[in-house]
Amino acid sequence: MNAKNVHANPSKNRTPRHRAREFALQGLYQWLLNNEDAGAIDAHIREAHGFDKADGEHFQALLHGAISQAPALREALKPLIDRPLDQLSPVEHAALLIGAFELRNHIEIPYKVVINEAVELTKSFGGIDGHKYVNGVLDRFAAQAREVEVEDARKR
């Protein structure tokens, strides 16, 4: 993914937080493919066209948090996926890391919002049905990570 590329849905009204997630996805994609240093990826992404419209603080939390917690997040995701992690597309892998990170660390964001954002990222940047896979995995992850919130939502 080129940092200067055109967004998949240019007419879509994207919030600063959504833009932060898009840039974090691009950074994680780069990290997954090249195993570059998080600081170098961060600096490169911040120079990208449109970054000034993103929530820079949330971008930093997502990128650095997902990378630093990747081993633990992957361990938690393993029982929920039907294939080895190295067989996931980099976009699906990155979206799952972002979603799992937000579900664990940003409880102020409703779990349905976290899942929807990860699904939208996968729709915009991933393969045809990757969003369905990400939705299913994160739905099961949310049931574990936010058991009370998910149960309350299902009772309504």
Short mmCIF file of N, CA and C in Angstrom, two decimals:
data_model
loop_
_atom_site.label_atom_id
_atom_site.label_comp_id
_atom_site.label_asym_id
_atom_site.label_seq_id
_atom_site.Cartn_x
_atom_site.Cartn_y
_atom_site.Cartn_z
N MET A 1 0.83 -1.17 0.00
CA MET A 1 0.00 0.00 0.00
C MET A 1 0.88 1.24 0.00
N ASN A 2 0.67 2.08 -0.92
CA ASN A 2 1.39 3.32 -0.98
C ASN A 2 0.69 4.33 -0.07
N ALA A 3 1.45 5.00 0.77
CA ALA A 3 0.87 5.95 1.72
C ALA A 3 0.13 7.09 1.00
N LYS A 4 0.48 7.36 -0.23
CA LYS A 4 -0.15 8.45 -0.97
C LYS A 4 -1.32 7.97 -1.84
N ASN A 5 -1.70 6.68 -1.67
CA ASN A 5 -2.73 6.15 -2.55
C ASN A 5 -4.09 6.79 -2.30
N VAL A 6 -4.98 6.63 -3.26
CA VAL A 6 -6.32 7.16 -3.16
C VAL A 6 -7.14 6.19 -2.32
N HIS A 7 -7.96 6.72 -1.43
CA HIS A 7 -8.79 5.87 -0.58
C HIS A 7 -9.83 5.14 -1.42
N ALA A 8 -10.21 3.95 -0.96
CA ALA A 8 -11.15 3.12 -1.69
C ALA A 8 -12.52 3.78 -1.81
N ASN A 9 -12.92 4.54 -0.81
CA ASN A 9 -14.21 5.22 -0.83
C ASN A 9 -14.02 6.72 -0.64
N PRO A 10 -13.55 7.43 -1.66
CA PRO A 10 -13.20 8.83 -1.49
C PRO A 10 -14.39 9.72 -1.15
N SER A 11 -15.60 9.34 -1.53
CA SER A 11 -16.75 10.19 -1.26
C SER A 11 -17.32 9.96 0.14
N LYS A 12 -16.88 8.92 0.79
CA LYS A 12 -17.39 8.58 2.11
C LYS A 12 -16.93 9.62 3.13
N ASN A 13 -17.83 10.04 3.97
CA ASN A 13 -17.50 11.01 5.01
C ASN A 13 -16.78 10.28 6.14
N ARG A 14 -15.47 10.48 6.23
CA ARG A 14 -14.66 9.76 7.22
C ARG A 14 -14.33 10.70 8.38
N THR A 15 -14.55 10.20 9.59
CA THR A 15 -14.22 10.97 10.79
C THR A 15 -12.70 10.92 11.01
N PRO A 16 -12.19 11.82 11.84
CA PRO A 16 -10.75 11.77 12.15
C PRO A 16 -10.34 10.42 12.75
N ARG A 17 -11.18 9.81 13.55
CA ARG A 17 -10.85 8.50 14.12
C ARG A 17 -10.82 7.43 13.05
N HIS A 18 -11.77 7.49 12.10
CA HIS A 18 -11.76 6.50 11.02
C HIS A 18 -10.50 6.66 10.18
N ARG A 19 -10.14 7.89 9.90
CA ARG A 19 -8.91 8.14 9.14
C ARG A 19 -7.70 7.61 9.91
N ALA A 20 -7.69 7.78 11.23
CA ALA A 20 -6.59 7.26 12.04
C ALA A 20 -6.50 5.75 11.88
N ARG A 21 -7.66 5.08 11.85
CA ARG A 21 -7.67 3.62 11.67
C ARG A 21 -7.18 3.23 10.28
N GLU A 22 -7.54 4.02 9.27
CA GLU A 22 -7.06 3.74 7.91
C GLU A 22 -5.53 3.83 7.85
N PHE A 23 -4.99 4.87 8.44
CA PHE A 23 -3.54 5.03 8.44
C PHE A 23 -2.86 3.96 9.30
N ALA A 24 -3.49 3.61 10.42
CA ALA A 24 -2.92 2.54 11.25
C ALA A 24 -2.92 1.22 10.49
N LEU A 25 -3.99 0.96 9.73
CA LEU A 25 -4.04 -0.26 8.92
C LEU A 25 -2.90 -0.27 7.91
N GLN A 26 -2.66 0.86 7.27
CA GLN A 26 -1.58 0.95 6.30
C GLN A 26 -0.22 0.73 6.99
N GLY A 27 -0.05 1.29 8.18
CA GLY A 27 1.19 1.10 8.91
C GLY A 27 1.39 -0.35 9.35
N LEU A 28 0.33 -0.98 9.82
CA LEU A 28 0.43 -2.39 10.22
C LEU A 28 0.68 -3.28 9.01
N TYR A 29 0.08 -2.95 7.89
CA TYR A 29 0.32 -3.68 6.65
C TYR A 29 1.81 -3.64 6.32
N GLN A 30 2.37 -2.44 6.39
CA GLN A 30 3.81 -2.26 6.11
C GLN A 30 4.64 -3.06 7.12
N TRP A 31 4.26 -3.03 8.38
CA TRP A 31 4.98 -3.76 9.43
C TRP A 31 4.90 -5.27 9.20
N LEU A 32 3.71 -5.76 8.83
CA LEU A 32 3.55 -7.19 8.59
C LEU A 32 4.38 -7.68 7.41
N LEU A 33 4.47 -6.87 6.38
CA LEU A 33 5.21 -7.28 5.18
C LEU A 33 6.71 -7.09 5.31
N ASN A 34 7.14 -6.00 5.96
CA ASN A 34 8.56 -5.66 5.97
C ASN A 34 9.20 -5.71 7.35
N ASN A 35 8.41 -5.89 8.39
CA ASN A 35 8.89 -5.91 9.77
C ASN A 35 9.75 -4.69 10.08
N GLU A 36 9.33 -3.54 9.56
CA GLU A 36 10.04 -2.28 9.81
C GLU A 36 9.81 -1.82 11.24
N ASP A 37 10.65 -0.93 11.71
CA ASP A 37 10.53 -0.34 13.02
C ASP A 37 9.26 0.52 13.09
N ALA A 38 8.53 0.41 14.20
CA ALA A 38 7.28 1.15 14.36
C ALA A 38 7.49 2.65 14.25
N GLY A 39 8.59 3.15 14.80
CA GLY A 39 8.88 4.59 14.73
C GLY A 39 9.07 5.07 13.30
N ALA A 40 9.77 4.28 12.49
CA ALA A 40 9.99 4.64 11.08
C ALA A 40 8.67 4.61 10.31
N ILE A 41 7.85 3.61 10.58
CA ILE A 41 6.54 3.52 9.91
C ILE A 41 5.69 4.72 10.31
N ASP A 42 5.67 5.03 11.59
CA ASP A 42 4.90 6.16 12.11
C ASP A 42 5.30 7.45 11.39
N ALA A 43 6.61 7.72 11.33
CA ALA A 43 7.11 8.94 10.68
C ALA A 43 6.72 8.99 9.22
N HIS A 44 6.82 7.85 8.54
CA HIS A 44 6.47 7.78 7.11
C HIS A 44 4.98 8.05 6.90
N ILE A 45 4.14 7.42 7.69
CA ILE A 45 2.69 7.57 7.55
C ILE A 45 2.26 9.01 7.83
N ARG A 46 2.87 9.63 8.82
CA ARG A 46 2.50 11.01 9.17
C ARG A 46 2.77 12.00 8.03
N GLU A 47 3.64 11.62 7.10
CA GLU A 47 3.92 12.48 5.94
C GLU A 47 2.92 12.27 4.81
N ALA A 48 2.04 11.29 4.94
CA ALA A 48 1.10 10.94 3.87
C ALA A 48 0.05 12.04 3.68
N HIS A 49 -0.38 12.15 2.46
CA HIS A 49 -1.45 13.08 2.10
C HIS A 49 -2.70 12.76 2.93
N GLY A 50 -3.27 13.76 3.56
CA GLY A 50 -4.50 13.60 4.31
C GLY A 50 -4.31 13.24 5.77
N PHE A 51 -3.08 13.00 6.20
CA PHE A 51 -2.87 12.63 7.60
C PHE A 51 -3.31 13.74 8.54
N ASP A 52 -3.22 14.98 8.10
CA ASP A 52 -3.60 16.10 8.95
C ASP A 52 -5.08 16.06 9.34
N LYS A 53 -5.88 15.28 8.62
CA LYS A 53 -7.31 15.16 8.93
C LYS A 53 -7.60 13.97 9.84
N ALA A 54 -6.55 13.23 10.19
CA ALA A 54 -6.70 12.05 11.06
C ALA A 54 -6.47 12.44 12.52
N ASP A 55 -7.00 11.65 13.41
CA ASP A 55 -6.75 11.80 14.84
C ASP A 55 -5.36 11.19 15.11
N GLY A 56 -4.35 12.04 15.15
CA GLY A 56 -2.97 11.59 15.29
C GLY A 56 -2.71 10.82 16.57
N GLU A 57 -3.36 11.22 17.64
CA GLU A 57 -3.17 10.53 18.92
C GLU A 57 -3.73 9.10 18.85
N HIS A 58 -4.91 8.95 18.24
CA HIS A 58 -5.51 7.61 18.13
C HIS A 58 -4.69 6.75 17.16
N PHE A 59 -4.21 7.35 16.09
CA PHE A 59 -3.33 6.63 15.16
C PHE A 59 -2.12 6.08 15.89
N GLN A 60 -1.48 6.93 16.68
CA GLN A 60 -0.28 6.50 17.41
C GLN A 60 -0.62 5.37 18.38
N ALA A 61 -1.72 5.50 19.10
CA ALA A 61 -2.13 4.45 20.05
C ALA A 61 -2.37 3.13 19.32
N LEU A 62 -3.06 3.19 18.17
CA LEU A 62 -3.37 1.97 17.42
C LEU A 62 -2.11 1.33 16.84
N LEU A 63 -1.31 2.11 16.16
CA LEU A 63 -0.13 1.56 15.50
C LEU A 63 0.84 0.98 16.52
N HIS A 64 1.24 1.79 17.46
CA HIS A 64 2.25 1.33 18.44
C HIS A 64 1.67 0.29 19.39
N GLY A 65 0.41 0.45 19.77
CA GLY A 65 -0.21 -0.52 20.66
C GLY A 65 -0.40 -1.87 20.02
N ALA A 66 -0.91 -1.88 18.79
CA ALA A 66 -1.12 -3.16 18.09
C ALA A 66 0.20 -3.88 17.83
N ILE A 67 1.24 -3.12 17.51
CA ILE A 67 2.56 -3.74 17.26
C ILE A 67 3.13 -4.28 18.57
N SER A 68 3.11 -3.48 19.62
CA SER A 68 3.71 -3.93 20.88
C SER A 68 2.93 -5.08 21.52
N GLN A 69 1.61 -5.11 21.30
CA GLN A 69 0.79 -6.18 21.88
C GLN A 69 0.51 -7.31 20.89
N ALA A 70 1.10 -7.25 19.71
CA ALA A 70 0.83 -8.26 18.68
C ALA A 70 0.97 -9.70 19.17
N PRO A 71 2.03 -10.06 19.87
CA PRO A 71 2.13 -11.46 20.32
C PRO A 71 0.94 -11.90 21.19
N ALA A 72 0.55 -11.06 22.14
CA ALA A 72 -0.58 -11.41 23.02
C ALA A 72 -1.89 -11.40 22.25
N LEU A 73 -2.07 -10.43 21.35
CA LEU A 73 -3.30 -10.37 20.55
C LEU A 73 -3.42 -11.59 19.64
N ARG A 74 -2.31 -11.97 19.03
CA ARG A 74 -2.32 -13.15 18.16
C ARG A 74 -2.66 -14.41 18.95
N GLU A 75 -2.11 -14.54 20.14
CA GLU A 75 -2.43 -15.71 20.98
C GLU A 75 -3.92 -15.77 21.29
N ALA A 76 -4.50 -14.61 21.59
CA ALA A 76 -5.92 -14.56 21.91
C ALA A 76 -6.79 -14.82 20.68
N LEU A 77 -6.30 -14.44 19.51
CA LEU A 77 -7.07 -14.63 18.27
C LEU A 77 -6.97 -16.05 17.71
N LYS A 78 -5.84 -16.72 17.98
CA LYS A 78 -5.59 -18.05 17.39
C LYS A 78 -6.76 -19.03 17.51
N PRO A 79 -7.36 -19.19 18.70
CA PRO A 79 -8.46 -20.16 18.81
C PRO A 79 -9.72 -19.76 18.03
N LEU A 80 -9.77 -18.51 17.59
CA LEU A 80 -10.96 -17.99 16.92
C LEU A 80 -10.85 -18.01 15.40
N ILE A 81 -9.67 -18.33 14.90
CA ILE A 81 -9.48 -18.33 13.44
C ILE A 81 -9.31 -19.77 12.95
N ASP A 82 -9.64 -19.98 11.70
CA ASP A 82 -9.67 -21.33 11.13
C ASP A 82 -8.43 -21.70 10.32
N ARG A 83 -7.38 -20.89 10.44
CA ARG A 83 -6.16 -21.14 9.67
C ARG A 83 -4.98 -20.52 10.40
N PRO A 84 -3.79 -20.91 10.05
CA PRO A 84 -2.62 -20.26 10.66
C PRO A 84 -2.58 -18.77 10.31
N LEU A 85 -2.07 -17.97 11.23
CA LEU A 85 -2.01 -16.52 11.02
C LEU A 85 -1.28 -16.14 9.74
N ASP A 86 -0.25 -16.89 9.38
CA ASP A 86 0.51 -16.54 8.17
C ASP A 86 -0.27 -16.79 6.89
N GLN A 87 -1.45 -17.41 7.01
CA GLN A 87 -2.30 -17.62 5.84
C GLN A 87 -3.39 -16.55 5.70
N LEU A 88 -3.49 -15.66 6.67
CA LEU A 88 -4.41 -14.54 6.56
C LEU A 88 -3.83 -13.52 5.59
N SER A 89 -4.68 -12.81 4.90
CA SER A 89 -4.16 -11.71 4.08
C SER A 89 -3.63 -10.64 5.04
N PRO A 90 -2.63 -9.87 4.61
CA PRO A 90 -2.10 -8.82 5.50
C PRO A 90 -3.17 -7.80 5.92
N VAL A 91 -4.13 -7.53 5.06
CA VAL A 91 -5.19 -6.58 5.40
C VAL A 91 -6.08 -7.17 6.50
N GLU A 92 -6.49 -8.43 6.35
CA GLU A 92 -7.30 -9.07 7.38
C GLU A 92 -6.53 -9.16 8.69
N HIS A 93 -5.26 -9.53 8.62
CA HIS A 93 -4.42 -9.64 9.80
C HIS A 93 -4.32 -8.30 10.52
N ALA A 94 -4.05 -7.24 9.77
CA ALA A 94 -3.93 -5.91 10.34
C ALA A 94 -5.26 -5.44 10.94
N ALA A 95 -6.37 -5.67 10.23
CA ALA A 95 -7.69 -5.28 10.75
C ALA A 95 -8.03 -6.03 12.03
N LEU A 96 -7.65 -7.30 12.10
CA LEU A 96 -7.89 -8.08 13.32
C LEU A 96 -7.05 -7.56 14.48
N LEU A 97 -5.80 -7.20 14.21
CA LEU A 97 -4.95 -6.65 15.27
C LEU A 97 -5.50 -5.32 15.78
N ILE A 98 -5.92 -4.46 14.87
CA ILE A 98 -6.49 -3.17 15.27
C ILE A 98 -7.77 -3.39 16.09
N GLY A 99 -8.66 -4.23 15.58
CA GLY A 99 -9.91 -4.48 16.28
C GLY A 99 -9.69 -5.10 17.65
N ALA A 100 -8.83 -6.10 17.72
CA ALA A 100 -8.56 -6.76 19.00
C ALA A 100 -7.90 -5.78 19.97
N PHE A 101 -6.99 -4.95 19.48
CA PHE A 101 -6.35 -3.96 20.33
C PHE A 101 -7.38 -2.98 20.89
N GLU A 102 -8.25 -2.47 20.02
CA GLU A 102 -9.27 -1.52 20.49
C GLU A 102 -10.24 -2.18 21.46
N LEU A 103 -10.63 -3.41 21.20
CA LEU A 103 -11.56 -4.09 22.11
C LEU A 103 -10.94 -4.26 23.50
N ARG A 104 -9.66 -4.54 23.55
CA ARG A 104 -8.99 -4.73 24.84
C ARG A 104 -8.63 -3.43 25.54
N ASN A 105 -8.26 -2.42 24.80
CA ASN A 105 -7.65 -1.24 25.39
C ASN A 105 -8.46 0.05 25.33
N HIS A 106 -9.51 0.06 24.55
CA HIS A 106 -10.32 1.28 24.41
C HIS A 106 -11.77 0.97 24.73
N ILE A 107 -12.02 0.69 26.02
CA ILE A 107 -13.38 0.30 26.41
C ILE A 107 -14.37 1.45 26.31
N GLU A 108 -13.87 2.66 26.13
CA GLU A 108 -14.76 3.80 25.93
C GLU A 108 -15.43 3.77 24.55
N ILE A 109 -14.90 2.97 23.65
CA ILE A 109 -15.48 2.83 22.31
C ILE A 109 -16.37 1.59 22.34
N PRO A 110 -17.66 1.73 22.03
CA PRO A 110 -18.56 0.56 22.06
C PRO A 110 -18.04 -0.56 21.15
N TYR A 111 -18.19 -1.80 21.61
CA TYR A 111 -17.65 -2.93 20.87
C TYR A 111 -18.22 -3.01 19.45
N LYS A 112 -19.48 -2.64 19.28
CA LYS A 112 -20.07 -2.70 17.93
C LYS A 112 -19.40 -1.70 16.99
N VAL A 113 -19.00 -0.56 17.52
CA VAL A 113 -18.29 0.44 16.72
C VAL A 113 -16.92 -0.10 16.31
N VAL A 114 -16.22 -0.72 17.25
CA VAL A 114 -14.90 -1.29 16.96
C VAL A 114 -15.01 -2.32 15.84
N ILE A 115 -15.97 -3.22 15.97
CA ILE A 115 -16.14 -4.27 14.95
C ILE A 115 -16.52 -3.66 13.61
N ASN A 116 -17.46 -2.72 13.61
CA ASN A 116 -17.90 -2.08 12.37
C ASN A 116 -16.74 -1.37 11.68
N GLU A 117 -15.91 -0.68 12.45
CA GLU A 117 -14.77 0.02 11.87
C GLU A 117 -13.79 -0.97 11.22
N ALA A 118 -13.52 -2.07 11.90
CA ALA A 118 -12.61 -3.08 11.34
C ALA A 118 -13.20 -3.68 10.06
N VAL A 119 -14.50 -3.90 10.06
CA VAL A 119 -15.18 -4.43 8.87
C VAL A 119 -15.08 -3.43 7.72
N GLU A 120 -15.31 -2.16 8.00
CA GLU A 120 -15.23 -1.13 6.96
C GLU A 120 -13.81 -1.01 6.39
N LEU A 121 -12.81 -1.11 7.26
CA LEU A 121 -11.42 -1.09 6.78
C LEU A 121 -11.17 -2.25 5.82
N THR A 122 -11.66 -3.42 6.21
CA THR A 122 -11.44 -4.61 5.38
C THR A 122 -12.20 -4.50 4.06
N LYS A 123 -13.38 -3.92 4.10
CA LYS A 123 -14.14 -3.71 2.85
C LYS A 123 -13.38 -2.77 1.92
N SER A 124 -12.80 -1.71 2.49
CA SER A 124 -12.12 -0.70 1.68
C SER A 124 -10.79 -1.18 1.12
N PHE A 125 -10.04 -1.93 1.91
CA PHE A 125 -8.68 -2.27 1.51
C PHE A 125 -8.44 -3.75 1.24
N GLY A 126 -9.38 -4.61 1.64
CA GLY A 126 -9.15 -6.04 1.54
C GLY A 126 -9.83 -6.70 0.35
N GLY A 127 -9.83 -8.02 0.40
CA GLY A 127 -10.45 -8.82 -0.65
C GLY A 127 -11.97 -8.78 -0.57
N ILE A 128 -12.59 -9.51 -1.47
CA ILE A 128 -14.05 -9.46 -1.62
C ILE A 128 -14.80 -9.83 -0.35
N ASP A 129 -14.51 -10.94 0.27
CA ASP A 129 -15.27 -11.38 1.43
C ASP A 129 -14.48 -11.33 2.74
N GLY A 130 -13.34 -10.67 2.74
CA GLY A 130 -12.52 -10.58 3.94
C GLY A 130 -13.25 -9.93 5.10
N HIS A 131 -14.14 -8.99 4.79
CA HIS A 131 -14.86 -8.29 5.86
C HIS A 131 -15.77 -9.23 6.65
N LYS A 132 -16.30 -10.24 5.99
CA LYS A 132 -17.17 -11.21 6.69
C LYS A 132 -16.35 -12.01 7.69
N TYR A 133 -15.15 -12.38 7.29
CA TYR A 133 -14.26 -13.14 8.15
C TYR A 133 -13.87 -12.31 9.37
N VAL A 134 -13.45 -11.08 9.14
CA VAL A 134 -13.05 -10.17 10.22
C VAL A 134 -14.23 -9.95 11.17
N ASN A 135 -15.42 -9.76 10.63
CA ASN A 135 -16.60 -9.57 11.46
C ASN A 135 -16.83 -10.76 12.38
N GLY A 136 -16.78 -11.96 11.84
CA GLY A 136 -17.01 -13.16 12.63
C GLY A 136 -15.98 -13.36 13.73
N VAL A 137 -14.71 -13.17 13.39
CA VAL A 137 -13.63 -13.36 14.37
C VAL A 137 -13.74 -12.31 15.49
N LEU A 138 -13.92 -11.05 15.12
CA LEU A 138 -13.98 -10.01 16.15
C LEU A 138 -15.26 -10.10 16.98
N ASP A 139 -16.33 -10.60 16.40
CA ASP A 139 -17.56 -10.80 17.18
C ASP A 139 -17.30 -11.82 18.30
N ARG A 140 -16.60 -12.90 17.96
CA ARG A 140 -16.26 -13.91 18.98
C ARG A 140 -15.24 -13.36 19.97
N PHE A 141 -14.28 -12.57 19.49
CA PHE A 141 -13.28 -11.97 20.37
C PHE A 141 -13.96 -11.01 21.35
N ALA A 142 -14.90 -10.20 20.87
CA ALA A 142 -15.61 -9.26 21.73
C ALA A 142 -16.38 -9.97 22.83
N ALA A 143 -16.95 -11.13 22.51
CA ALA A 143 -17.70 -11.90 23.51
C ALA A 143 -16.80 -12.31 24.67
N GLN A 144 -15.51 -12.45 24.40
CA GLN A 144 -14.55 -12.79 25.46
C GLN A 144 -13.99 -11.53 26.12
N ALA A 145 -13.58 -10.57 25.31
CA ALA A 145 -12.91 -9.37 25.82
C ALA A 145 -13.86 -8.42 26.54
N ARG A 146 -15.12 -8.42 26.12
CA ARG A 146 -16.11 -7.51 26.70
C ARG A 146 -17.41 -8.26 26.99
N GLU A 147 -17.26 -9.30 27.74
CA GLU A 147 -18.37 -10.22 28.01
C GLU A 147 -19.63 -9.51 28.52
N VAL A 148 -19.50 -8.63 29.49
CA VAL A 148 -20.66 -7.96 30.07
C VAL A 148 -21.34 -7.05 29.04
N GLU A 149 -20.55 -6.27 28.31
CA GLU A 149 -21.10 -5.36 27.30
C GLU A 149 -21.83 -6.13 26.21
N VAL A 150 -21.25 -7.22 25.75
CA VAL A 150 -21.86 -8.03 24.69
C VAL A 150 -23.15 -8.68 25.20
N GLU A 151 -23.12 -9.22 26.40
CA GLU A 151 -24.32 -9.85 26.98
C GLU A 151 -25.45 -8.84 27.14
N ASP A 152 -25.12 -7.64 27.62
CA ASP A 152 -26.14 -6.59 27.77
C ASP A 152 -26.75 -6.23 26.43
N ALA A 153 -25.93 -6.13 25.40
CA ALA A 153 -26.43 -5.80 24.06
C ALA A 153 -27.33 -6.90 23.51
N ARG A 154 -27.01 -8.14 23.80
CA ARG A 154 -27.81 -9.26 23.27
C ARG A 154 -29.15 -9.38 23.99
N LYS A 155 -29.23 -8.88 25.22
CA LYS A 155 -30.47 -8.94 25.98
C LYS A 155 -31.48 -7.91 25.48
N ARG A 156 -31.03 -6.89 24.81
CA ARG A 156 -31.92 -5.82 24.34
C ARG A 156 -32.69 -6.22 23.12
#
